[in-house]
JSON list of C-alpha atoms in Angstrom, two decimals:
[
{"chain": "A", "resi": 1, "resn": "UNK", "atom": "CA", "xyz": [73.98, 104.34, 91.50]},
{"chain": "A", "resi": 2, "resn": "UNK", "atom": "CA", "xyz": [75.28, 101.80, 92.96]},
{"chain": "A", "resi": 3, "resn": "UNK", "atom": "CA", "xyz": [79.24, 101.72, 94.48]},
{"chain": "A", "resi": 4, "resn": "UNK", "atom": "CA", "xyz": [81.87, 99.77, 96.57]},
{"chain": "A", "resi": 5, "resn": "UNK", "atom": "CA", "xyz": [84.11, 101.60, 97.38]},
{"chain": "A", "resi": 6, "resn": "UNK", "atom": "CA", "xyz": [88.36, 101.44, 98.32]},
{"chain": "A", "resi": 7, "resn": "UNK", "atom": "CA", "xyz": [90.22, 104.13, 100.01]},
{"chain": "A", "resi": 8, "resn": "UNK", "atom": "CA", "xyz": [92.60, 102.35, 100.14]},
{"chain": "A", "resi": 9, "resn": "UNK", "atom": "CA", "xyz": [94.86, 101.66, 97.36]},
{"chain": "A", "resi": 10, "resn": "UNK", "atom": "CA", "xyz": [98.15, 100.00, 99.61]},
{"chain": "A", "resi": 11, "resn": "UNK", "atom": "CA", "xyz": [98.41, 98.84, 103.00]},
{"chain": "A", "resi": 12, "resn": "UNK", "atom": "CA", "xyz": [101.45, 97.28, 105.72]},
{"chain": "A", "resi": 13, "resn": "UNK", "atom": "CA", "xyz": [100.71, 94.87, 108.10]},
{"chain": "A", "resi": 14, "resn": "UNK", "atom": "CA", "xyz": [103.21, 93.41, 110.55]},
{"chain": "A", "resi": 15, "resn": "UNK", "atom": "CA", "xyz": [103.11, 89.70, 110.57]},
{"chain": "A", "resi": 16, "resn": "UNK", "atom": "CA", "xyz": [100.92, 88.04, 113.82]},
{"chain": "A", "resi": 17, "resn": "UNK", "atom": "CA", "xyz": [99.26, 91.46, 113.88]},
{"chain": "A", "resi": 18, "resn": "UNK", "atom": "CA", "xyz": [95.52, 92.29, 113.15]},
{"chain": "A", "resi": 19, "resn": "UNK", "atom": "CA", "xyz": [94.40, 94.44, 109.87]},
{"chain": "A", "resi": 20, "resn": "UNK", "atom": "CA", "xyz": [91.82, 96.78, 109.13]},
{"chain": "A", "resi": 21, "resn": "UNK", "atom": "CA", "xyz": [91.09, 96.45, 105.03]},
{"chain": "A", "resi": 22, "resn": "UNK", "atom": "CA", "xyz": [88.23, 99.77, 104.65]},
{"chain": "A", "resi": 23, "resn": "UNK", "atom": "CA", "xyz": [85.31, 99.06, 102.54]},
{"chain": "A", "resi": 24, "resn": "UNK", "atom": "CA", "xyz": [82.72, 101.08, 102.32]},
{"chain": "A", "resi": 25, "resn": "UNK", "atom": "CA", "xyz": [79.20, 101.29, 99.85]},
{"chain": "A", "resi": 26, "resn": "UNK", "atom": "CA", "xyz": [76.69, 103.24, 98.13]},
{"chain": "A", "resi": 27, "resn": "UNK", "atom": "CA", "xyz": [73.22, 101.93, 97.56]},
{"chain": "A", "resi": 28, "resn": "UNK", "atom": "CA", "xyz": [69.34, 102.23, 98.14]},
{"chain": "A", "resi": 29, "resn": "UNK", "atom": "CA", "xyz": [68.70, 98.69, 98.11]},
{"chain": "A", "resi": 30, "resn": "UNK", "atom": "CA", "xyz": [67.39, 97.10, 100.55]},
{"chain": "A", "resi": 31, "resn": "UNK", "atom": "CA", "xyz": [68.02, 93.21, 100.20]},
{"chain": "A", "resi": 32, "resn": "UNK", "atom": "CA", "xyz": [72.08, 93.08, 99.30]},
{"chain": "A", "resi": 33, "resn": "UNK", "atom": "CA", "xyz": [75.47, 90.57, 99.77]},
{"chain": "A", "resi": 34, "resn": "UNK", "atom": "CA", "xyz": [78.69, 91.67, 100.33]},
{"chain": "A", "resi": 35, "resn": "UNK", "atom": "CA", "xyz": [82.01, 89.57, 99.50]},
{"chain": "A", "resi": 36, "resn": "UNK", "atom": "CA", "xyz": [85.90, 90.34, 100.11]},
{"chain": "A", "resi": 37, "resn": "UNK", "atom": "CA", "xyz": [88.61, 88.12, 97.83]},
{"chain": "A", "resi": 38, "resn": "UNK", "atom": "CA", "xyz": [91.52, 87.71, 97.33]},
{"chain": "A", "resi": 39, "resn": "UNK", "atom": "CA", "xyz": [94.12, 88.01, 94.50]},
{"chain": "A", "resi": 40, "resn": "UNK", "atom": "CA", "xyz": [97.34, 86.60, 95.39]},
{"chain": "A", "resi": 41, "resn": "UNK", "atom": "CA", "xyz": [100.39, 87.43, 92.85]},
{"chain": "A", "resi": 42, "resn": "UNK", "atom": "CA", "xyz": [99.53, 84.00, 90.97]},
{"chain": "A", "resi": 43, "resn": "UNK", "atom": "CA", "xyz": [96.17, 85.83, 89.46]},
{"chain": "A", "resi": 44, "resn": "UNK", "atom": "CA", "xyz": [93.46, 83.94, 90.54]},
{"chain": "A", "resi": 45, "resn": "UNK", "atom": "CA", "xyz": [90.38, 84.64, 92.63]},
{"chain": "A", "resi": 46, "resn": "UNK", "atom": "CA", "xyz": [89.70, 84.16, 96.00]},
{"chain": "A", "resi": 47, "resn": "UNK", "atom": "CA", "xyz": [86.64, 83.96, 97.76]},
{"chain": "A", "resi": 48, "resn": "UNK", "atom": "CA", "xyz": [86.76, 85.75, 101.64]},
{"chain": "A", "resi": 49, "resn": "UNK", "atom": "CA", "xyz": [83.72, 85.92, 103.46]},
{"chain": "A", "resi": 50, "resn": "UNK", "atom": "CA", "xyz": [80.82, 86.95, 102.80]},
{"chain": "A", "resi": 51, "resn": "UNK", "atom": "CA", "xyz": [78.01, 89.23, 104.58]},
{"chain": "A", "resi": 52, "resn": "UNK", "atom": "CA", "xyz": [74.17, 89.38, 103.77]},
{"chain": "A", "resi": 53, "resn": "UNK", "atom": "CA", "xyz": [72.37, 93.28, 104.51]},
{"chain": "A", "resi": 54, "resn": "UNK", "atom": "CA", "xyz": [69.62, 91.35, 106.28]},
{"chain": "A", "resi": 55, "resn": "UNK", "atom": "CA", "xyz": [72.13, 89.70, 108.79]},
{"chain": "A", "resi": 56, "resn": "UNK", "atom": "CA", "xyz": [71.97, 90.22, 112.31]},
{"chain": "A", "resi": 57, "resn": "UNK", "atom": "CA", "xyz": [75.33, 89.33, 113.31]},
{"chain": "A", "resi": 58, "resn": "UNK", "atom": "CA", "xyz": [78.93, 90.17, 111.55]},
{"chain": "A", "resi": 59, "resn": "UNK", "atom": "CA", "xyz": [80.72, 87.49, 109.40]},
{"chain": "A", "resi": 60, "resn": "UNK", "atom": "CA", "xyz": [83.73, 85.25, 110.48]},
{"chain": "A", "resi": 61, "resn": "UNK", "atom": "CA", "xyz": [85.22, 82.80, 109.12]},
{"chain": "A", "resi": 62, "resn": "UNK", "atom": "CA", "xyz": [88.73, 81.61, 110.70]},
{"chain": "A", "resi": 63, "resn": "UNK", "atom": "CA", "xyz": [90.38, 84.52, 110.88]},
{"chain": "A", "resi": 64, "resn": "UNK", "atom": "CA", "xyz": [89.09, 86.56, 108.34]},
{"chain": "A", "resi": 65, "resn": "UNK", "atom": "CA", "xyz": [85.67, 88.65, 109.95]},
{"chain": "A", "resi": 66, "resn": "UNK", "atom": "CA", "xyz": [83.33, 91.57, 108.40]},
{"chain": "A", "resi": 67, "resn": "UNK", "atom": "CA", "xyz": [82.98, 94.36, 110.51]},
{"chain": "A", "resi": 68, "resn": "UNK", "atom": "CA", "xyz": [79.16, 95.60, 108.89]},
{"chain": "A", "resi": 69, "resn": "UNK", "atom": "CA", "xyz": [77.87, 98.86, 109.93]},
{"chain": "A", "resi": 70, "resn": "UNK", "atom": "CA", "xyz": [74.85, 98.83, 107.58]},
{"chain": "A", "resi": 71, "resn": "UNK", "atom": "CA", "xyz": [73.83, 102.53, 109.06]},
{"chain": "A", "resi": 72, "resn": "UNK", "atom": "CA", "xyz": [77.20, 104.00, 107.90]},
{"chain": "A", "resi": 73, "resn": "UNK", "atom": "CA", "xyz": [77.12, 101.08, 105.26]},
{"chain": "A", "resi": 74, "resn": "UNK", "atom": "CA", "xyz": [81.03, 100.24, 105.63]},
{"chain": "A", "resi": 75, "resn": "UNK", "atom": "CA", "xyz": [81.66, 96.67, 106.03]},
{"chain": "A", "resi": 76, "resn": "UNK", "atom": "CA", "xyz": [85.05, 96.18, 106.29]},
{"chain": "A", "resi": 77, "resn": "UNK", "atom": "CA", "xyz": [87.29, 93.18, 106.46]},
{"chain": "A", "resi": 78, "resn": "UNK", "atom": "CA", "xyz": [89.29, 92.24, 109.70]},
{"chain": "A", "resi": 79, "resn": "UNK", "atom": "CA", "xyz": [92.06, 90.00, 108.75]},
{"chain": "A", "resi": 80, "resn": "UNK", "atom": "CA", "xyz": [93.57, 88.44, 112.85]},
{"chain": "A", "resi": 81, "resn": "UNK", "atom": "CA", "xyz": [97.28, 87.63, 113.16]},
{"chain": "A", "resi": 82, "resn": "UNK", "atom": "CA", "xyz": [98.91, 88.81, 109.85]},
{"chain": "A", "resi": 83, "resn": "UNK", "atom": "CA", "xyz": [100.66, 85.94, 107.91]},
{"chain": "A", "resi": 84, "resn": "UNK", "atom": "CA", "xyz": [102.92, 86.16, 104.95]},
{"chain": "A", "resi": 85, "resn": "UNK", "atom": "CA", "xyz": [100.42, 84.49, 102.83]},
{"chain": "A", "resi": 86, "resn": "UNK", "atom": "CA", "xyz": [97.75, 87.34, 103.82]},
{"chain": "A", "resi": 87, "resn": "UNK", "atom": "CA", "xyz": [100.00, 89.55, 101.30]},
{"chain": "A", "resi": 88, "resn": "UNK", "atom": "CA", "xyz": [97.87, 89.92, 97.83]},
{"chain": "A", "resi": 89, "resn": "UNK", "atom": "CA", "xyz": [94.84, 92.38, 96.93]},
{"chain": "A", "resi": 90, "resn": "UNK", "atom": "CA", "xyz": [91.74, 92.26, 98.40]},
{"chain": "A", "resi": 91, "resn": "UNK", "atom": "CA", "xyz": [88.61, 93.31, 97.03]},
{"chain": "A", "resi": 92, "resn": "UNK", "atom": "CA", "xyz": [85.21, 94.29, 97.96]},
{"chain": "A", "resi": 93, "resn": "UNK", "atom": "CA", "xyz": [82.47, 93.14, 95.65]},
{"chain": "A", "resi": 94, "resn": "UNK", "atom": "CA", "xyz": [78.60, 93.86, 96.33]},
{"chain": "A", "resi": 95, "resn": "UNK", "atom": "CA", "xyz": [75.82, 91.60, 94.86]},
{"chain": "A", "resi": 96, "resn": "UNK", "atom": "CA", "xyz": [72.96, 93.84, 93.96]},
{"chain": "A", "resi": 97, "resn": "UNK", "atom": "CA", "xyz": [69.13, 93.65, 94.63]},
{"chain": "A", "resi": 98, "resn": "UNK", "atom": "CA", "xyz": [66.75, 91.15, 92.97]},
{"chain": "A", "resi": 99, "resn": "UNK", "atom": "CA", "xyz": [65.74, 93.21, 89.54]},
{"chain": "A", "resi": 100, "resn": "UNK", "atom": "CA", "xyz": [62.40, 92.56, 88.40]},
{"chain": "A", "resi": 101, "resn": "UNK", "atom": "CA", "xyz": [63.18, 90.18, 86.09]},
{"chain": "A", "resi": 102, "resn": "UNK", "atom": "CA", "xyz": [64.61, 88.40, 89.39]},
{"chain": "A", "resi": 103, "resn": "UNK", "atom": "CA", "xyz": [68.40, 89.40, 87.72]},
{"chain": "A", "resi": 104, "resn": "UNK", "atom": "CA", "xyz": [71.84, 90.99, 89.82]},
{"chain": "A", "resi": 105, "resn": "UNK", "atom": "CA", "xyz": [74.36, 92.46, 89.33]},
{"chain": "A", "resi": 106, "resn": "UNK", "atom": "CA", "xyz": [78.23, 92.38, 90.48]},
{"chain": "A", "resi": 107, "resn": "UNK", "atom": "CA", "xyz": [80.04, 95.98, 91.12]},
{"chain": "A", "resi": 108, "resn": "UNK", "atom": "CA", "xyz": [83.41, 95.86, 92.32]},
{"chain": "A", "resi": 109, "resn": "UNK", "atom": "CA", "xyz": [85.89, 98.67, 93.90]},
{"chain": "A", "resi": 110, "resn": "UNK", "atom": "CA", "xyz": [89.21, 98.68, 93.58]},
{"chain": "A", "resi": 111, "resn": "UNK", "atom": "CA", "xyz": [91.49, 96.95, 95.67]},
{"chain": "A", "resi": 112, "resn": "UNK", "atom": "CA", "xyz": [93.48, 96.68, 98.54]},
{"chain": "A", "resi": 113, "resn": "UNK", "atom": "CA", "xyz": [97.14, 96.07, 98.38]},
{"chain": "A", "resi": 114, "resn": "UNK", "atom": "CA", "xyz": [99.11, 94.20, 101.36]},
{"chain": "A", "resi": 115, "resn": "UNK", "atom": "CA", "xyz": [101.83, 93.40, 102.46]},
{"chain": "A", "resi": 116, "resn": "UNK", "atom": "CA", "xyz": [102.25, 91.52, 105.32]},
{"chain": "A", "resi": 117, "resn": "UNK", "atom": "CA", "xyz": [106.29, 92.16, 107.48]},
{"chain": "A", "resi": 118, "resn": "UNK", "atom": "CA", "xyz": [108.23, 90.05, 108.33]},
{"chain": "B", "resi": 1, "resn": "UNK", "atom": "CA", "xyz": [86.71, 68.80, 90.34]},
{"chain": "B", "resi": 2, "resn": "UNK", "atom": "CA", "xyz": [84.73, 70.77, 90.35]},
{"chain": "B", "resi": 3, "resn": "UNK", "atom": "CA", "xyz": [86.39, 73.82, 88.31]},
{"chain": "B", "resi": 4, "resn": "UNK", "atom": "CA", "xyz": [86.57, 77.50, 86.31]},
{"chain": "B", "resi": 5, "resn": "UNK", "atom": "CA", "xyz": [87.80, 76.86, 83.63]},
{"chain": "B", "resi": 6, "resn": "UNK", "atom": "CA", "xyz": [89.14, 79.26, 80.43]},
{"chain": "B", "resi": 7, "resn": "UNK", "atom": "CA", "xyz": [90.74, 78.73, 77.18]},
{"chain": "B", "resi": 8, "resn": "UNK", "atom": "CA", "xyz": [93.30, 80.50, 76.09]},
{"chain": "B", "resi": 9, "resn": "UNK", "atom": "CA", "xyz": [94.70, 81.48, 79.82]},
{"chain": "B", "resi": 10, "resn": "UNK", "atom": "CA", "xyz": [96.81, 84.01, 77.62]},
{"chain": "B", "resi": 11, "resn": "UNK", "atom": "CA", "xyz": [96.07, 85.32, 73.99]},
{"chain": "B", "resi": 12, "resn": "UNK", "atom": "CA", "xyz": [98.71, 88.42, 71.89]},
{"chain": "B", "resi": 13, "resn": "UNK", "atom": "CA", "xyz": [96.28, 89.48, 68.91]},
{"chain": "B", "resi": 14, "resn": "UNK", "atom": "CA", "xyz": [95.94, 91.94, 66.76]},
{"chain": "B", "resi": 15, "resn": "UNK", "atom": "CA", "xyz": [93.62, 95.58, 66.24]},
{"chain": "B", "resi": 16, "resn": "UNK", "atom": "CA", "xyz": [90.37, 93.72, 64.34]},
{"chain": "B", "resi": 17, "resn": "UNK", "atom": "CA", "xyz": [90.30, 90.17, 64.08]},
{"chain": "B", "resi": 18, "resn": "UNK", "atom": "CA", "xyz": [87.48, 88.32, 65.90]},
{"chain": "B", "resi": 19, "resn": "UNK", "atom": "CA", "xyz": [88.57, 86.20, 69.13]},
{"chain": "B", "resi": 20, "resn": "UNK", "atom": "CA", "xyz": [86.66, 84.02, 71.31]},
{"chain": "B", "resi": 21, "resn": "UNK", "atom": "CA", "xyz": [87.80, 83.42, 74.95]},
{"chain": "B", "resi": 22, "resn": "UNK", "atom": "CA", "xyz": [85.95, 80.17, 76.19]},
{"chain": "B", "resi": 23, "resn": "UNK", "atom": "CA", "xyz": [84.96, 79.80, 80.12]},
{"chain": "B", "resi": 24, "resn": "UNK", "atom": "CA", "xyz": [83.05, 77.16, 80.77]},
{"chain": "B", "resi": 25, "resn": "UNK", "atom": "CA", "xyz": [81.98, 75.00, 84.59]},
{"chain": "B", "resi": 26, "resn": "UNK", "atom": "CA", "xyz": [80.93, 71.68, 86.01]},
{"chain": "B", "resi": 27, "resn": "UNK", "atom": "CA", "xyz": [79.41, 72.60, 88.46]},
{"chain": "B", "resi": 28, "resn": "UNK", "atom": "CA", "xyz": [75.71, 73.01, 86.89]},
{"chain": "B", "resi": 29, "resn": "UNK", "atom": "CA", "xyz": [75.81, 76.10, 88.08]},
{"chain": "B", "resi": 30, "resn": "UNK", "atom": "CA", "xyz": [72.93, 78.81, 86.54]},
{"chain": "B", "resi": 31, "resn": "UNK", "atom": "CA", "xyz": [74.87, 82.24, 87.21]},
{"chain": "B", "resi": 32, "resn": "UNK", "atom": "CA", "xyz": [77.45, 82.97, 84.70]},
{"chain": "B", "resi": 33, "resn": "UNK", "atom": "CA", "xyz": [79.38, 86.06, 83.99]},
{"chain": "B", "resi": 34, "resn": "UNK", "atom": "CA", "xyz": [82.19, 87.80, 82.59]},
{"chain": "B", "resi": 35, "resn": "UNK", "atom": "CA", "xyz": [84.74, 90.67, 84.51]},
{"chain": "B", "resi": 36, "resn": "UNK", "atom": "CA", "xyz": [86.94, 92.89, 82.70]},
{"chain": "B", "resi": 37, "resn": "UNK", "atom": "CA", "xyz": [90.26, 93.29, 85.78]},
{"chain": "B", "resi": 38, "resn": "UNK", "atom": "CA", "xyz": [92.70, 96.58, 85.20]},
{"chain": "B", "resi": 39, "resn": "UNK", "atom": "CA", "xyz": [94.77, 98.44, 86.70]},
{"chain": "B", "resi": 40, "resn": "UNK", "atom": "CA", "xyz": [92.96, 101.18, 89.70]},
{"chain": "B", "resi": 41, "resn": "UNK", "atom": "CA", "xyz": [89.80, 99.82, 88.49]},
{"chain": "B", "resi": 42, "resn": "UNK", "atom": "CA", "xyz": [89.37, 96.49, 90.72]},
{"chain": "B", "resi": 43, "resn": "UNK", "atom": "CA", "xyz": [86.97, 94.02, 88.63]},
{"chain": "B", "resi": 44, "resn": "UNK", "atom": "CA", "xyz": [83.61, 95.69, 85.82]},
{"chain": "B", "resi": 45, "resn": "UNK", "atom": "CA", "xyz": [81.32, 93.18, 85.49]},
{"chain": "B", "resi": 46, "resn": "UNK", "atom": "CA", "xyz": [81.01, 92.98, 80.95]},
{"chain": "B", "resi": 47, "resn": "UNK", "atom": "CA", "xyz": [78.09, 89.90, 80.73]},
{"chain": "B", "resi": 48, "resn": "UNK", "atom": "CA", "xyz": [76.53, 88.08, 83.04]},
{"chain": "B", "resi": 49, "resn": "UNK", "atom": "CA", "xyz": [73.19, 84.59, 82.80]},
{"chain": "B", "resi": 50, "resn": "UNK", "atom": "CA", "xyz": [71.33, 83.15, 84.93]},
{"chain": "B", "resi": 51, "resn": "UNK", "atom": "CA", "xyz": [71.16, 80.61, 82.46]},
{"chain": "B", "resi": 52, "resn": "UNK", "atom": "CA", "xyz": [70.40, 79.65, 79.05]},
{"chain": "B", "resi": 53, "resn": "UNK", "atom": "CA", "xyz": [69.61, 81.89, 76.42]},
{"chain": "B", "resi": 54, "resn": "UNK", "atom": "CA", "xyz": [69.24, 84.72, 79.06]},
{"chain": "B", "resi": 55, "resn": "UNK", "atom": "CA", "xyz": [72.24, 86.79, 78.98]},
{"chain": "B", "resi": 56, "resn": "UNK", "atom": "CA", "xyz": [72.02, 90.53, 80.52]},
{"chain": "B", "resi": 57, "resn": "UNK", "atom": "CA", "xyz": [74.11, 93.47, 79.62]},
{"chain": "B", "resi": 58, "resn": "UNK", "atom": "CA", "xyz": [76.94, 94.44, 83.28]},
{"chain": "B", "resi": 59, "resn": "UNK", "atom": "CA", "xyz": [78.53, 98.17, 83.08]},
{"chain": "B", "resi": 60, "resn": "UNK", "atom": "CA", "xyz": [80.40, 98.30, 80.58]},
{"chain": "B", "resi": 61, "resn": "UNK", "atom": "CA", "xyz": [79.30, 95.56, 77.44]},
{"chain": "B", "resi": 62, "resn": "UNK", "atom": "CA", "xyz": [80.80, 97.54, 74.46]},
{"chain": "B", "resi": 63, "resn": "UNK", "atom": "CA", "xyz": [82.37, 95.71, 72.46]},
{"chain": "B", "resi": 64, "resn": "UNK", "atom": "CA", "xyz": [81.64, 91.32, 73.22]},
{"chain": "B", "resi": 65, "resn": "UNK", "atom": "CA", "xyz": [79.50, 89.53, 72.44]},
{"chain": "B", "resi": 66, "resn": "UNK", "atom": "CA", "xyz": [78.61, 86.65, 74.74]},
{"chain": "B", "resi": 67, "resn": "UNK", "atom": "CA", "xyz": [76.38, 83.03, 74.45]},
{"chain": "B", "resi": 68, "resn": "UNK", "atom": "CA", "xyz": [74.98, 80.80, 77.14]},
{"chain": "B", "resi": 69, "resn": "UNK", "atom": "CA", "xyz": [72.81, 77.96, 73.93]},
{"chain": "B", "resi": 70, "resn": "UNK", "atom": "CA", "xyz": [74.36, 75.04, 76.95]},
{"chain": "B", "resi": 71, "resn": "UNK", "atom": "CA", "xyz": [74.28, 75.55, 81.08]},
{"chain": "B", "resi": 72, "resn": "UNK", "atom": "CA", "xyz": [78.30, 75.10, 81.33]},
{"chain": "B", "resi": 73, "resn": "UNK", "atom": "CA", "xyz": [79.74, 76.97, 78.82]},
{"chain": "B", "resi": 74, "resn": "UNK", "atom": "CA", "xyz": [79.22, 80.75, 78.20]},
{"chain": "B", "resi": 75, "resn": "UNK", "atom": "CA", "xyz": [81.70, 82.67, 75.53]},
{"chain": "B", "resi": 76, "resn": "UNK", "atom": "CA", "xyz": [83.19, 85.48, 74.97]},
{"chain": "B", "resi": 77, "resn": "UNK", "atom": "CA", "xyz": [83.69, 87.06, 71.36]},
{"chain": "B", "resi": 78, "resn": "UNK", "atom": "CA", "xyz": [85.42, 90.32, 70.78]},
{"chain": "B", "resi": 79, "resn": "UNK", "atom": "CA", "xyz": [84.15, 90.69, 66.64]},
{"chain": "B", "resi": 80, "resn": "UNK", "atom": "CA", "xyz": [86.60, 93.45, 66.34]},
{"chain": "B", "resi": 81, "resn": "UNK", "atom": "CA", "xyz": [88.98, 94.33, 69.14]},
{"chain": "B", "resi": 82, "resn": "UNK", "atom": "CA", "xyz": [90.87, 96.46, 69.40]},
{"chain": "B", "resi": 83, "resn": "UNK", "atom": "CA", "xyz": [93.75, 97.71, 71.69]},
{"chain": "B", "resi": 84, "resn": "UNK", "atom": "CA", "xyz": [91.57, 99.13, 74.67]},
{"chain": "B", "resi": 85, "resn": "UNK", "atom": "CA", "xyz": [90.53, 95.22, 75.26]},
{"chain": "B", "resi": 86, "resn": "UNK", "atom": "CA", "xyz": [93.68, 95.15, 76.43]},
{"chain": "B", "resi": 87, "resn": "UNK", "atom": "CA", "xyz": [93.08, 93.28, 79.92]},
{"chain": "B", "resi": 88, "resn": "UNK", "atom": "CA", "xyz": [92.36, 90.03, 82.56]},
{"chain": "B", "resi": 89, "resn": "UNK", "atom": "CA", "xyz": [88.76, 88.73, 82.12]},
{"chain": "B", "resi": 90, "resn": "UNK", "atom": "CA", "xyz": [87.94, 86.43, 84.49]},
{"chain": "B", "resi": 91, "resn": "UNK", "atom": "CA", "xyz": [85.30, 83.83, 83.96]},
{"chain": "B", "resi": 92, "resn": "UNK", "atom": "CA", "xyz": [82.99, 83.20, 87.38]},
{"chain": "B", "resi": 93, "resn": "UNK", "atom": "CA", "xyz": [79.55, 81.19, 88.26]},
{"chain": "B", "resi": 94, "resn": "UNK", "atom": "CA", "xyz": [77.61, 80.62, 90.92]},
{"chain": "B", "resi": 95, "resn": "UNK", "atom": "CA", "xyz": [74.86, 78.59, 92.47]},
{"chain": "B", "resi": 96, "resn": "UNK", "atom": "CA", "xyz": [71.23, 79.65, 92.75]},
{"chain": "B", "resi": 97, "resn": "UNK", "atom": "CA", "xyz": [70.92, 79.94, 96.63]},
{"chain": "B", "resi": 98, "resn": "UNK", "atom": "CA", "xyz": [74.89, 80.59, 97.67]},
{"chain": "B", "resi": 99, "resn": "UNK", "atom": "CA", "xyz": [76.91, 83.54, 97.53]},
{"chain": "B", "resi": 100, "resn": "UNK", "atom": "CA", "xyz": [79.65, 83.64, 96.32]},
{"chain": "B", "resi": 101, "resn": "UNK", "atom": "CA", "xyz": [81.19, 83.59, 92.77]},
{"chain": "B", "resi": 102, "resn": "UNK", "atom": "CA", "xyz": [83.39, 80.59, 91.70]},
{"chain": "B", "resi": 103, "resn": "UNK", "atom": "CA", "xyz": [86.24, 82.15, 89.41]},
{"chain": "B", "resi": 104, "resn": "UNK", "atom": "CA", "xyz": [88.52, 80.68, 86.22]},
{"chain": "B", "resi": 105, "resn": "UNK", "atom": "CA", "xyz": [91.59, 81.19, 86.44]},
{"chain": "B", "resi": 106, "resn": "UNK", "atom": "CA", "xyz": [91.87, 84.50, 83.98]},
{"chain": "B", "resi": 107, "resn": "UNK", "atom": "CA", "xyz": [92.48, 85.11, 80.46]},
{"chain": "B", "resi": 108, "resn": "UNK", "atom": "CA", "xyz": [95.50, 87.63, 79.51]},
{"chain": "B", "resi": 109, "resn": "UNK", "atom": "CA", "xyz": [94.44, 89.65, 76.20]},
{"chain": "B", "resi": 110, "resn": "UNK", "atom": "CA", "xyz": [96.87, 91.92, 74.36]},
{"chain": "B", "resi": 111, "resn": "UNK", "atom": "CA", "xyz": [95.43, 93.25, 71.96]},
{"chain": "B", "resi": 112, "resn": "UNK", "atom": "CA", "xyz": [97.99, 95.12, 69.24]}
]
């Protein structure tokens, strides 16, 4: 079955340092998408970054980069130069391959709570 | 402003009293979805819809119904709510050929 695993329930990082949030996934599909979302304490879900399974280069969006290792089925989020505002819950997610009827589902991990220390 | 709206934002109800949580998007997105978020479990997809009159079950559909009569609206219906449906609910939408989902602000539901 498709699955997303985030093994770090909580992490601390010093302000201005880089931090890596781990995500592994399990799928037998060849075509899929991987996402990271941020959920601050206010509760909204904020899209951060996307990586397609056929993308050869790691995705980057500002201070966010996705370390995609297809053979290991990992899609770790790297946040460079952490800021206090980065303190939040972070979710890794996968969009499954299109089914024969053209539909697709999303699967989320259980999240990692990041705390940035001043 | 492009957005996904949900109503109500907060709801306390009692077991068995039918309720509907509305979701509306103004971006002409085809794909819409409902999730519930529970501590330690992340987000789990309840139902999703590829377009008008096309809906399908996610991973946790039991106890929920949806309908998609218009492209912009995707209401979530709890015919007979139970305490185990106490949760934070999110509606989301995404356009074709785009990757991210746009989430609504969430609805916190408590069933007593």
